Amino acid sequence: MNHQVEEDSFYHSLGEEASDVDCLLVEPRSDQVSVSGVWCYEEDNRAKCIKTENAPYNLGVPDSNRNMEGVDVTIRNAFDVLPHEVGVNNLLTTNVSHSDDYLLDIGFDHGAFIGYVSNEGLHTRNTQFPMKGSFDVQNSLTENILGIEYQNYLLSNCIFGTSTNSSEPKGLDRFEDFSNSFVDQENNNQDILLPQFSQNEMEVTPFCKDGPTSTSSVEDHGGVGELTHKRSRKPTKRYIDESSMLSLNNSKKRREASCGSRVKLSGVRRVKSQIEVKPKEKMLPAAVSFDKAIQVPFSSHVPTECQKSNSPAKVSKNALCISRKSFERVQIEKHIENYSSEPEDDSETMTRSVTGGNQRKHHRVWTVSEVKKLLDGVAHFGVGKWTHIKKSLFSSSAHRTPVDLKDKWRNLLKASHALKGSKTEDDQKRSQSWRPLPKSVLCRVRELASIYPYRQESSPKISKSKFQNNSSPGRVKSPV
DNA sequence: GTTAGGG
DNA sequence: CCCTAAC
């Protein structure tokens, strides 16, 4: 078959399939993987390699736009380079997979760049090249086409950085696909110079025009010395920065998505570790992050299979169940309290309290005795000394943390203010209905709040004498 | 580690 | 009760 005919059809197909070369310079996107490819000319065809060395410059350009030399003037001007080194390394173009961190989405469809030839038949598709050995591409066409930055980008991150040992399993499937696509065309297109891949050895061997057999090896190739020269180049600072920014943006988006999907229900919570941004760590897939970021209901009231369900609908359903059962538990606890004025905190009043893992802590209704203890602690140590109060008065209550004490004190303040604000007895009655606290307790709260500074700078020993020593009030939380 | 404050 | 910033 005439080589020139093949070349023309090749160009023609590219003109149909390939996109504008400007797309090569767009910013990468994370959701696609772009590829490029390597085509090697056999040494016997070195002359033809030189003859067609300008092929990549005609990508996406109709034949009419090419000049006598077959070089597209437009593209050449665009890159302002000359393909002087084409063919030296038998490297026509590159087509290599990228890691996710360095995705180069050039906005192509399948068979982008040089990768697709219809009819007569090259099909490179979006294929990863699990290459054995590295290519010396310093003089390759890549530099001429895309410039130093893009070359560094490709070199350092994907193409030739793939070492001999790194046989990524991820690329095997595509490799097989790729290889088959070539084999299919092998018999019909022996004039076309194709790379041959040995899947077992993960190596790229040139496809010989005259003897296109799978037995051709790298050693048969004249330019093997150049081809097998390894290159390892570190990513440029620019791409490190860009990739880090990309990761941060992705993580930020994931976090926002997670927060957006977060179901704000009392019975569910999100997993803290999944929310924290850890740029240095390998980011989890978005799906995993999404699943773990959803608040899951605490388990004691929920069947096990329901706990593992992460869909928002199921969470809501569980939350309803939780609310109802929490209400029941509250009723039980109130019932117990009627018989025991001091339901000791350590003995679990709920039979179904299982706290562990990432489950939300059980809601424990504050009993009047607990409130009184808290008030005593506040009177003794002062407001804000929650750890002291906890250690001295709530040491036996494992479920009352200093934060709980603080929160309860805050709620008591609100309750006292509400009681103070409600003038009529009807209001007080209504407030009492949902604030089952004795009025005396609330009055004491108000009193303490007006007396003790909220944050004592000095030693809490100062307020050892209750209700009097307010000589150094410091910052007093005004009771309003 | 503790606390305050928003949720 | 959780979460987080501030201390």
CSV table of C-alpha atoms (C1' of nucleotides) in Angstrom, one decimal:
chain,number,residue,atom,x,y,z
A,1,MET,CA,0.0,0.0,0.0
A,2,ASN,CA,1.3,3.4,-0.8
A,3,HIS,CA,2.6,5.1,2.1
A,4,GLN,CA,1.6,8.5,0.9
A,5,VAL,CA,-1.9,7.4,0.6
A,6,GLU,CA,-1.8,6.2,4.1
A,7,GLU,CA,-0.4,9.4,5.3
A,8,ASP,CA,-3.1,11.4,3.6
A,9,SER,CA,-5.8,9.4,5.0
A,10,PHE,CA,-4.1,9.7,8.3
A,11,TYR,CA,-4.1,13.4,8.1
A,12,HIS,CA,-7.6,13.5,6.8
A,13,SER,CA,-8.9,11.5,9.7
A,14,LEU,CA,-7.0,13.7,12.1
A,15,GLY,CA,-8.6,16.7,10.6
A,16,GLU,CA,-11.9,15.2,11.4
A,17,GLU,CA,-11.3,13.8,14.7
A,18,ALA,CA,-8.8,16.0,16.4
A,19,SER,CA,-9.6,19.2,18.1
A,20,ASP,CA,-8.0,22.5,17.9
A,21,VAL,CA,-4.5,22.5,19.1
A,22,ASP,CA,-5.2,25.4,21.4
A,23,CYS,CA,-7.1,23.0,23.5
A,24,LEU,CA,-3.8,21.5,24.5
A,25,LEU,CA,-3.0,24.5,26.6
A,26,VAL,CA,-6.2,24.6,28.6
A,27,GLU,CA,-6.2,24.0,32.3
A,28,PRO,CA,-6.4,20.4,33.4
A,29,ARG,CA,-9.6,19.1,34.8
A,30,SER,CA,-9.8,16.5,37.4
A,31,ASP,CA,-12.6,14.4,36.1
A,32,GLN,CA,-11.1,13.2,33.0
A,33,VAL,CA,-8.0,11.5,32.0
A,34,SER,CA,-6.2,12.4,29.0
A,35,VAL,CA,-3.8,10.3,27.1
A,36,SER,CA,-1.3,10.6,24.4
A,37,GLY,CA,0.7,8.1,22.6
A,38,VAL,CA,4.0,7.1,21.2
A,39,TRP,CA,4.5,6.0,17.8
A,40,CYS,CA,7.8,4.6,16.8
A,41,TYR,CA,9.2,4.3,13.4
A,42,GLU,CA,11.3,1.4,12.6
A,43,GLU,CA,14.9,2.2,11.6
A,44,ASP,CA,14.4,0.9,8.2
A,45,ASN,CA,11.8,3.5,7.7
A,46,ARG,CA,14.0,6.3,8.9
A,47,ALA,CA,13.8,7.9,5.6
A,48,LYS,CA,10.1,7.8,5.7
A,49,CYS,CA,10.2,9.1,9.2
A,50,ILE,CA,12.0,12.1,8.0
A,51,LYS,CA,9.7,12.4,5.2
A,52,THR,CA,6.7,12.5,7.4
A,53,GLU,CA,8.3,14.1,10.3
A,54,ASN,CA,5.9,17.0,10.2
A,55,ALA,CA,2.9,14.8,10.7
A,56,PRO,CA,2.0,15.9,14.1
A,57,TYR,CA,1.9,19.5,13.0
A,58,ASN,CA,-0.9,18.7,10.8
A,59,LEU,CA,-3.2,17.4,13.4
A,60,GLY,CA,-6.6,18.7,13.1
A,61,VAL,CA,-5.7,20.7,10.0
A,62,PRO,CA,-7.1,19.9,6.6
A,63,ASP,CA,-4.7,19.1,3.9
A,64,SER,CA,-5.4,22.3,2.2
A,65,ASN,CA,-3.8,24.2,5.0
A,66,ARG,CA,-0.6,22.4,4.7
A,67,ASN,CA,2.2,23.7,2.7
A,68,MET,CA,4.5,22.0,0.4
A,69,GLU,CA,6.4,20.4,3.1
A,70,GLY,CA,3.4,19.0,4.7
A,71,VAL,CA,3.9,21.3,7.6
A,72,ASP,CA,0.9,23.3,8.7
A,73,VAL,CA,2.0,26.8,8.9
A,74,THR,CA,-0.7,27.8,11.3
A,75,ILE,CA,0.3,25.4,13.9
A,76,ARG,CA,3.9,25.9,13.4
A,77,ASN,CA,3.5,29.6,14.0
A,78,ALA,CA,1.4,28.9,17.0
A,79,PHE,CA,4.1,27.1,18.7
A,80,ASP,CA,6.9,28.9,17.0
A,81,VAL,CA,9.1,25.9,16.8
A,82,LEU,CA,10.5,23.7,14.2
A,83,PRO,CA,10.3,20.0,14.1
A,84,HIS,CA,14.0,19.6,13.7
A,85,GLU,CA,14.4,16.7,15.9
A,86,VAL,CA,11.5,14.6,14.7
A,87,GLY,CA,12.5,11.2,13.8
A,88,VAL,CA,15.7,11.2,15.7
A,89,ASN,CA,14.3,9.1,18.4
A,90,ASN,CA,11.6,7.6,16.3
A,91,LEU,CA,9.2,9.4,18.4
A,92,LEU,CA,6.3,10.8,16.6
A,93,THR,CA,4.1,11.8,19.4
A,94,THR,CA,3.3,10.8,22.9
A,95,ASN,CA,0.3,9.2,24.3
A,96,VAL,CA,0.6,8.4,27.9
A,97,SER,CA,-1.6,8.2,30.9
A,98,HIS,CA,-1.6,10.8,33.6
A,99,SER,CA,-1.8,10.4,37.2
A,100,ASP,CA,-4.8,12.1,38.8
A,101,ASP,CA,-2.6,14.7,40.4
A,102,TYR,CA,-1.4,15.9,37.1
A,103,LEU,CA,-4.3,15.5,34.9
A,104,LEU,CA,-4.1,17.2,31.7
A,105,ASP,CA,-7.4,17.5,30.3
A,106,ILE,CA,-7.1,19.0,27.0
A,107,GLY,CA,-10.7,18.8,26.3
A,108,PHE,CA,-10.5,16.1,23.7
A,109,ASP,CA,-12.8,13.4,22.9
A,110,HIS,CA,-11.6,9.9,22.4
A,111,GLY,CA,-8.7,9.7,20.1
A,112,ALA,CA,-7.6,13.1,20.8
A,113,PHE,CA,-4.3,14.6,19.7
A,114,ILE,CA,-2.9,12.2,17.3
A,115,GLY,CA,-4.6,9.2,18.5
A,116,TYR,CA,-7.3,8.4,16.0
A,117,VAL,CA,-7.2,7.3,12.5
A,118,SER,CA,-10.3,6.0,10.9
A,119,ASN,CA,-10.9,3.7,8.0
A,120,GLU,CA,-7.5,2.5,7.2
A,121,GLY,CA,-7.0,2.2,10.6
A,122,LEU,CA,-5.1,3.4,13.5
A,123,HIS,CA,-7.0,3.3,16.7
A,124,THR,CA,-5.1,4.4,19.7
A,125,ARG,CA,-8.2,5.6,21.5
A,126,ASN,CA,-7.6,6.9,25.0
A,127,THR,CA,-5.1,4.4,25.9
A,128,GLN,CA,-2.6,4.2,28.6
A,129,PHE,CA,0.8,3.1,27.7
A,130,PRO,CA,2.4,0.9,30.3
A,131,MET,CA,5.8,1.3,28.8
A,132,LYS,CA,8.8,-0.6,29.6
A,133,GLY,CA,11.8,1.5,29.5
A,134,SER,CA,11.9,5.2,29.1
A,135,PHE,CA,12.2,7.3,26.1
A,136,ASP,CA,14.6,10.1,25.5
A,137,VAL,CA,12.3,12.7,24.6
A,138,GLN,CA,14.5,15.6,25.3
A,139,ASN,CA,14.8,16.0,21.6
A,140,SER,CA,11.4,14.6,20.9
A,141,LEU,CA,8.6,16.2,19.2
A,142,THR,CA,6.9,17.0,22.4
A,143,GLU,CA,9.2,19.8,23.2
A,144,ASN,CA,8.7,21.3,19.8
A,145,ILE,CA,5.0,21.1,20.0
A,146,LEU,CA,4.1,22.0,23.4
A,147,GLY,CA,7.1,23.8,24.8
A,148,ILE,CA,9.2,23.3,27.8
A,149,GLU,CA,6.4,23.6,30.3
A,150,TYR,CA,4.2,21.1,28.8
A,151,GLN,CA,7.1,18.8,28.2
A,152,ASN,CA,8.1,19.0,31.9
A,153,TYR,CA,4.5,18.4,32.7
A,154,LEU,CA,4.3,15.3,30.7
A,155,LEU,CA,7.7,14.0,31.5
A,156,SER,CA,7.7,14.4,35.2
A,157,ASN,CA,4.3,13.3,35.9
A,158,CYS,CA,3.2,10.7,33.6
A,159,ILE,CA,4.8,9.7,30.4
A,160,PHE,CA,8.4,8.8,30.9
A,161,GLY,CA,8.3,9.0,34.6
A,162,THR,CA,6.7,5.6,34.4
A,163,SER,CA,9.5,3.4,35.4
A,164,THR,CA,10.1,-0.1,34.2
A,165,ASN,CA,9.0,-1.5,37.5
A,166,SER,CA,5.9,0.4,37.9
A,167,SER,CA,3.4,-1.8,36.1
A,168,GLU,CA,0.3,0.0,37.1
A,169,PRO,CA,-2.5,-2.4,37.2
A,170,LYS,CA,-4.7,0.5,36.3
A,171,GLY,CA,-3.2,0.6,32.9
A,172,LEU,CA,-3.4,-3.0,32.1
A,173,ASP,CA,-7.0,-3.0,30.9
A,174,ARG,CA,-6.5,-0.1,28.7
A,175,PHE,CA,-3.3,-1.6,27.5
A,176,GLU,CA,-5.0,-4.7,26.5
A,177,ASP,CA,-7.7,-2.7,24.7
A,178,PHE,CA,-5.1,-0.7,23.0
A,179,SER,CA,-3.1,-3.7,21.9
A,180,ASN,CA,-6.1,-5.4,20.5
A,181,SER,CA,-7.0,-2.4,18.5
A,182,PHE,CA,-3.6,-2.6,16.9
A,183,VAL,CA,-3.7,-6.2,16.3
A,184,ASP,CA,-7.0,-5.9,14.6
A,185,GLN,CA,-5.5,-3.5,12.1
A,186,GLU,CA,-2.3,-5.3,11.7
A,187,ASN,CA,-3.1,-7.5,8.8
A,188,ASN,CA,-4.7,-4.8,6.8
A,189,ASN,CA,-2.4,-2.0,7.4
A,190,GLN,CA,1.1,-3.2,7.2
A,191,ASP,CA,2.3,-0.1,5.7
A,192,ILE,CA,1.3,1.9,8.6
A,193,LEU,CA,4.0,2.1,11.2
A,194,LEU,CA,2.6,1.1,14.5
A,195,PRO,CA,4.0,0.3,17.8
A,196,GLN,CA,3.8,-3.2,18.9
A,197,PHE,CA,3.3,-4.0,22.5
A,198,SER,CA,4.2,-7.1,24.4
A,199,GLN,CA,1.7,-7.2,27.1
A,200,ASN,CA,3.6,-9.5,29.3
A,201,GLU,CA,6.8,-7.6,29.2
A,202,MET,CA,5.1,-4.2,29.2
A,203,GLU,CA,7.4,-2.9,26.6
A,204,VAL,CA,7.0,-1.0,23.4
A,205,THR,CA,8.6,-2.2,20.3
A,206,PRO,CA,8.5,-0.6,16.9
A,207,PHE,CA,6.2,-2.0,14.4
A,208,CYS,CA,8.2,-2.9,11.3
A,209,LYS,CA,6.6,-2.1,8.1
A,210,ASP,CA,8.3,-4.8,6.2
A,211,GLY,CA,8.0,-7.4,8.8
A,212,PRO,CA,5.2,-6.5,11.2
A,213,THR,CA,5.5,-9.3,13.6
A,214,SER,CA,5.0,-9.4,17.3
A,215,THR,CA,8.4,-10.9,17.6
A,216,SER,CA,10.2,-7.7,16.8
A,217,SER,CA,11.9,-6.5,19.9
A,218,VAL,CA,13.5,-3.5,21.1
A,219,GLU,CA,16.9,-4.9,20.3
A,220,ASP,CA,15.9,-5.0,16.7
A,221,HIS,CA,15.4,-1.4,16.7
A,222,GLY,CA,18.2,0.8,15.6
A,223,GLY,CA,17.4,3.6,18.0
A,224,VAL,CA,17.1,1.4,21.0
A,225,GLY,CA,19.9,3.1,22.8
A,226,GLU,CA,18.1,6.4,22.6
A,227,LEU,CA,14.8,4.9,23.5
A,228,THR,CA,15.9,3.0,26.5
A,229,HIS,CA,17.6,6.0,28.1
A,230,LYS,CA,15.8,6.7,31.3
A,231,ARG,CA,14.8,10.1,32.2
A,232,SER,CA,13.5,11.2,35.5
A,233,ARG,CA,12.7,14.8,36.0
A,234,LYS,CA,11.1,16.3,39.0
A,235,PRO,CA,7.9,18.3,38.5
A,236,THR,CA,8.4,21.9,38.0
A,237,LYS,CA,7.4,24.2,40.8
A,238,ARG,CA,4.6,25.5,38.7
A,239,TYR,CA,3.0,22.1,38.4
A,240,ILE,CA,3.5,21.2,42.0
A,241,ASP,CA,1.7,24.4,42.9
A,242,GLU,CA,-1.0,23.8,40.4
A,243,SER,CA,-1.5,20.2,41.5
A,244,SER,CA,-1.6,21.2,45.1
A,245,MET,CA,-4.1,23.9,44.3
A,246,LEU,CA,-6.1,21.3,42.4
A,247,SER,CA,-6.1,19.0,45.3
A,248,LEU,CA,-7.1,21.7,47.7
A,249,ASN,CA,-9.9,22.8,45.4
A,250,ASN,CA,-11.1,19.3,45.1
A,251,SER,CA,-11.0,18.7,48.8
A,252,LYS,CA,-12.8,21.9,49.4
A,253,LYS,CA,-15.4,21.0,46.9
A,254,ARG,CA,-15.8,17.6,48.5
A,255,ARG,CA,-16.1,19.2,51.9
A,256,GLU,CA,-18.7,21.6,50.7
A,257,ALA,CA,-20.6,18.8,49.1
A,258,SER,CA,-20.4,16.8,52.2
A,259,CYS,CA,-21.6,19.6,54.3
A,260,GLY,CA,-24.3,20.3,51.9
A,261,SER,CA,-25.5,16.7,52.0
A,262,ARG,CA,-25.1,16.6,55.7
A,263,VAL,CA,-28.4,15.9,57.3
A,264,LYS,CA,-28.9,18.1,60.3
A,265,LEU,CA,-30.7,15.9,62.6
A,266,SER,CA,-30.2,15.5,66.3
A,267,GLY,CA,-29.7,11.8,66.1
A,268,VAL,CA,-26.9,11.8,63.5
A,269,ARG,CA,-23.5,13.2,63.4
A,270,ARG,CA,-20.7,13.3,60.9
A,271,VAL,CA,-17.4,11.7,61.2
A,272,LYS,CA,-14.9,14.3,62.3
A,273,SER,CA,-11.9,12.8,60.7
A,274,GLN,CA,-13.5,12.9,57.3
A,275,ILE,CA,-14.1,16.5,57.4
A,276,GLU,CA,-10.7,17.7,58.3
A,277,VAL,CA,-8.7,18.8,55.4
A,278,LYS,CA,-5.4,17.0,55.2
A,279,PRO,CA,-3.6,18.2,52.1
A,280,LYS,CA,-0.6,16.0,52.6
A,281,GLU,CA,-2.7,12.9,52.7
A,282,LYS,CA,-3.9,11.1,49.7
A,283,MET,CA,-7.4,12.3,49.2
A,284,LEU,CA,-10.1,9.8,49.4
A,285,PRO,CA,-12.4,9.3,46.5
A,286,ALA,CA,-15.3,11.6,46.5
A,287,ALA,CA,-17.8,8.9,47.0
A,288,VAL,CA,-16.1,7.6,50.0
A,289,SER,CA,-15.8,11.0,51.5
A,290,PHE,CA,-19.4,11.6,50.8
A,291,ASP,CA,-20.5,8.5,52.5
A,292,LYS,CA,-18.5,9.0,55.6
A,293,ALA,CA,-19.3,12.6,55.9
A,294,ILE,CA,-23.0,12.0,56.2
A,295,GLN,CA,-24.1,12.0,59.7
A,296,VAL,CA,-25.0,8.6,60.9
A,297,PRO,CA,-27.5,8.0,63.6
A,298,PHE,CA,-26.4,6.7,66.9
A,299,SER,CA,-26.9,3.1,67.0
A,300,SER,CA,-28.6,2.1,70.2
A,301,HIS,CA,-32.0,2.9,68.8
A,302,VAL,CA,-31.3,1.8,65.3
A,303,PRO,CA,-30.9,-1.6,63.8
A,304,THR,CA,-27.5,-2.4,62.7
A,305,GLU,CA,-28.3,-2.5,59.0
A,306,CYS,CA,-29.8,0.9,59.3
A,307,GLN,CA,-26.7,2.4,60.8
A,308,LYS,CA,-24.7,1.4,57.8
A,309,SER,CA,-27.1,3.0,55.4
A,310,ASN,CA,-25.9,6.3,54.4
A,311,SER,CA,-28.6,7.5,52.1
A,312,PRO,CA,-30.2,10.7,53.4
A,313,ALA,CA,-33.6,9.2,53.1
A,314,LYS,CA,-32.7,6.4,55.3
A,315,VAL,CA,-31.1,8.7,57.7
A,316,SER,CA,-34.2,10.8,58.0
A,317,LYS,CA,-36.2,7.7,58.5
A,318,ASN,CA,-33.9,6.6,61.2
A,319,ALA,CA,-34.0,10.0,62.8
A,320,LEU,CA,-37.7,9.8,63.2
A,321,CYS,CA,-37.3,6.5,64.9
A,322,ILE,CA,-34.6,7.9,67.1
A,323,SER,CA,-36.7,10.8,68.1
A,324,ARG,CA,-39.6,8.7,69.1
A,325,LYS,CA,-37.5,6.3,71.1
A,326,SER,CA,-35.6,9.2,72.7
A,327,PHE,CA,-38.9,10.5,73.9
A,328,GLU,CA,-39.8,7.1,75.3
A,329,ARG,CA,-36.5,7.0,77.1
A,330,VAL,CA,-37.1,10.4,78.6
A,331,GLN,CA,-40.4,9.3,79.9
A,332,ILE,CA,-38.7,6.2,81.5
A,333,GLU,CA,-36.1,8.4,83.0
A,334,LYS,CA,-38.7,10.7,84.4
A,335,HIS,CA,-40.5,7.8,85.8
A,336,ILE,CA,-37.4,6.6,87.5
A,337,GLU,CA,-36.8,10.0,88.9
A,338,ASN,CA,-40.1,10.0,90.6
A,339,TYR,CA,-39.1,7.1,92.6
A,340,SER,CA,-35.5,8.1,93.1
A,341,SER,CA,-34.8,11.7,93.9
A,342,GLU,CA,-31.1,11.0,93.2
A,343,PRO,CA,-30.8,8.7,90.2
A,344,GLU,CA,-27.2,8.1,90.5
A,345,ASP,CA,-25.5,9.2,87.3
A,346,ASP,CA,-23.1,6.3,87.0
A,347,SER,CA,-25.8,3.7,87.0
A,348,GLU,CA,-27.2,4.0,83.5
A,349,THR,CA,-30.8,4.8,83.7
A,350,MET,CA,-31.3,3.7,80.2
A,351,THR,CA,-31.0,0.1,79.3
A,352,ARG,CA,-30.1,0.8,75.7
A,353,SER,CA,-27.3,3.2,76.1
A,354,VAL,CA,-24.4,2.1,74.1
A,355,THR,CA,-22.0,4.9,73.4
A,356,GLY,CA,-19.0,4.1,71.4
A,357,GLY,CA,-17.3,4.8,68.1
A,358,ASN,CA,-18.7,7.8,66.3
A,359,GLN,CA,-22.1,7.5,67.8
A,360,ARG,CA,-23.7,10.5,69.3
A,361,LYS,CA,-23.8,10.6,73.0
A,362,HIS,CA,-27.1,9.8,74.5
A,363,HIS,CA,-29.2,12.7,75.6
A,364,ARG,CA,-29.4,12.6,79.3
A,365,VAL,CA,-32.0,14.8,80.8
A,366,TRP,CA,-30.6,16.9,83.6
A,367,THR,CA,-32.3,16.1,86.8
A,368,VAL,CA,-33.0,18.7,89.4
A,369,SER,CA,-30.4,17.2,91.7
A,370,GLU,CA,-27.8,17.5,88.9
A,371,VAL,CA,-28.8,21.1,88.4
A,372,LYS,CA,-28.5,21.8,92.1
A,373,LYS,CA,-25.1,20.1,92.1
A,374,LEU,CA,-24.1,22.3,89.2
A,375,LEU,CA,-25.3,25.4,91.0
A,376,ASP,CA,-23.3,24.4,94.0
A,377,GLY,CA,-20.3,23.9,91.9
A,378,VAL,CA,-20.7,27.3,90.2
A,379,ALA,CA,-21.2,28.9,93.6
A,380,HIS,CA,-18.1,27.1,94.9
A,381,PHE,CA,-15.7,27.5,92.0
A,382,GLY,CA,-17.3,30.2,90.0
A,383,VAL,CA,-18.6,30.3,86.5
A,384,GLY,CA,-16.3,28.9,83.9
A,385,LYS,CA,-14.5,26.5,86.1
A,386,TRP,CA,-16.2,23.6,84.6
A,387,THR,CA,-13.4,21.2,84.9
A,388,HIS,CA,-13.1,21.9,88.6
A,389,ILE,CA,-16.8,21.4,89.0
A,390,LYS,CA,-16.7,18.3,87.0
A,391,LYS,CA,-13.9,16.8,89.0
A,392,SER,CA,-15.2,17.7,92.4
A,393,LEU,CA,-18.9,17.3,92.0
A,394,PHE,CA,-19.5,15.3,88.8
A,395,SER,CA,-16.6,12.9,89.1
A,396,SER,CA,-18.9,10.0,89.4
A,397,SER,CA,-20.9,11.1,86.4
A,398,ALA,CA,-19.0,9.9,83.5
A,399,HIS,CA,-21.6,11.2,81.0
A,400,ARG,CA,-21.4,14.8,82.3
A,401,THR,CA,-18.4,16.5,80.8
A,402,PRO,CA,-17.2,20.0,81.5
A,403,VAL,CA,-18.7,21.0,78.2
A,404,ASP,CA,-22.0,19.6,79.3
A,405,LEU,CA,-21.8,21.6,82.5
A,406,LYS,CA,-21.1,24.7,80.6
A,407,ASP,CA,-23.9,24.0,78.2
A,408,LYS,CA,-26.3,23.4,81.0
A,409,TRP,CA,-25.3,26.5,82.7
A,410,ARG,CA,-25.9,28.4,79.6
A,411,ASN,CA,-29.3,26.8,79.3
A,412,LEU,CA,-30.1,27.6,82.9
A,413,LEU,CA,-29.2,31.2,82.2
A,414,LYS,CA,-31.5,31.3,79.3
A,415,ALA,CA,-34.2,29.7,81.3
A,416,SER,CA,-33.8,32.1,84.2
A,417,HIS,CA,-33.9,35.0,81.8
A,418,ALA,CA,-37.0,33.7,80.2
A,419,LEU,CA,-38.6,33.2,83.6
A,420,LYS,CA,-37.7,36.7,84.6
A,421,GLY,CA,-39.0,38.1,81.4
A,422,SER,CA,-42.3,36.4,81.6
A,423,LYS,CA,-44.4,38.6,83.7
A,424,THR,CA,-47.7,36.9,83.8
A,425,GLU,CA,-48.3,33.7,85.5
A,426,ASP,CA,-49.5,32.2,82.3
A,427,ASP,CA,-46.2,32.8,80.7
A,428,GLN,CA,-44.4,31.3,83.7
A,429,LYS,CA,-46.7,28.3,83.6
A,430,ARG,CA,-45.9,27.8,80.0
A,431,SER,CA,-42.2,28.2,80.5
A,432,GLN,CA,-42.4,25.8,83.4
A,433,SER,CA,-44.1,23.3,81.1
A,434,TRP,CA,-40.9,22.9,79.0
A,435,ARG,CA,-38.6,23.9,81.8
A,436,PRO,CA,-39.4,21.5,84.5
A,437,LEU,CA,-37.1,23.3,86.9
A,438,PRO,CA,-38.2,24.7,90.2
A,439,LYS,CA,-38.5,28.4,90.3
A,440,SER,CA,-36.1,28.5,93.2
A,441,VAL,CA,-33.4,26.9,91.1
A,442,LEU,CA,-33.9,29.5,88.4
A,443,CYS,CA,-33.7,32.3,90.9
A,444,ARG,CA,-30.6,30.9,92.2
A,445,VAL,CA,-29.2,30.7,88.7
A,446,ARG,CA,-29.9,34.3,88.3
A,447,GLU,CA,-28.4,35.2,91.5
A,448,LEU,CA,-25.2,33.3,90.8
A,449,ALA,CA,-25.0,34.7,87.4
A,450,SER,CA,-25.2,38.2,88.7
A,451,ILE,CA,-22.7,37.6,91.4
A,452,TYR,CA,-19.9,35.5,89.9
A,453,PRO,CA,-17.8,36.6,87.1
A,454,TYR,CA,-18.2,34.4,84.1
A,455,ARG,CA,-14.5,34.1,83.6
A,456,GLN,CA,-12.4,34.4,86.7
A,457,GLU,CA,-8.9,35.5,86.1
A,458,SER,CA,-7.8,34.9,89.6
A,459,SER,CA,-8.0,31.7,91.6
A,460,PRO,CA,-11.4,30.2,92.0
A,461,LYS,CA,-10.7,30.1,95.7
A,462,ILE,CA,-11.8,33.7,95.9
A,463,SER,CA,-15.4,32.8,95.6
A,464,LYS,CA,-15.2,30.2,98.3
A,465,SER,CA,-17.7,32.1,100.4
A,466,LYS,CA,-20.9,32.0,98.7
A,467,PHE,CA,-23.0,34.9,97.7
A,468,GLN,CA,-20.8,37.6,99.2
A,469,ASN,CA,-17.3,37.9,98.0
A,470,ASN,CA,-18.0,39.7,94.7
A,471,SER,CA,-15.3,42.4,95.3
A,472,SER,CA,-13.4,41.4,92.2
A,473,PRO,CA,-16.1,40.7,89.7
A,474,GLY,CA,-13.9,40.9,86.6
A,475,ARG,CA,-16.0,40.2,83.6
A,476,VAL,CA,-19.5,39.6,84.8
A,477,LYS,CA,-22.0,38.2,82.6
A,478,SER,CA,-24.8,40.5,82.8
A,479,PRO,CA,-28.1,38.8,83.7
A,480,VAL,CA,-30.0,41.4,81.8
B,1,DG,C1',-6.3,20.8,77.5
B,2,DT,C1',-10.1,24.0,78.5
B,3,DT,C1',-13.6,27.2,77.5
B,4,DA,C1',-17.0,30.1,74.9
B,5,DG,C1',-20.1,30.3,71.6
B,6,DG,C1',-22.7,28.9,67.4
B,7,DG,C1',-25.3,25.4,65.6
C,1,DC,C1',-25.1,17.5,72.4
C,2,DC,C1',-21.7,18.6,68.6
C,3,DC,C1',-18.3,21.3,66.7
C,4,DT,C1',-14.7,24.6,66.5
C,5,DA,C1',-12.1,28.8,67.3
C,6,DA,C1',-9.7,30.9,70.7
C,7,DC,C1',-7.0,30.7,74.6
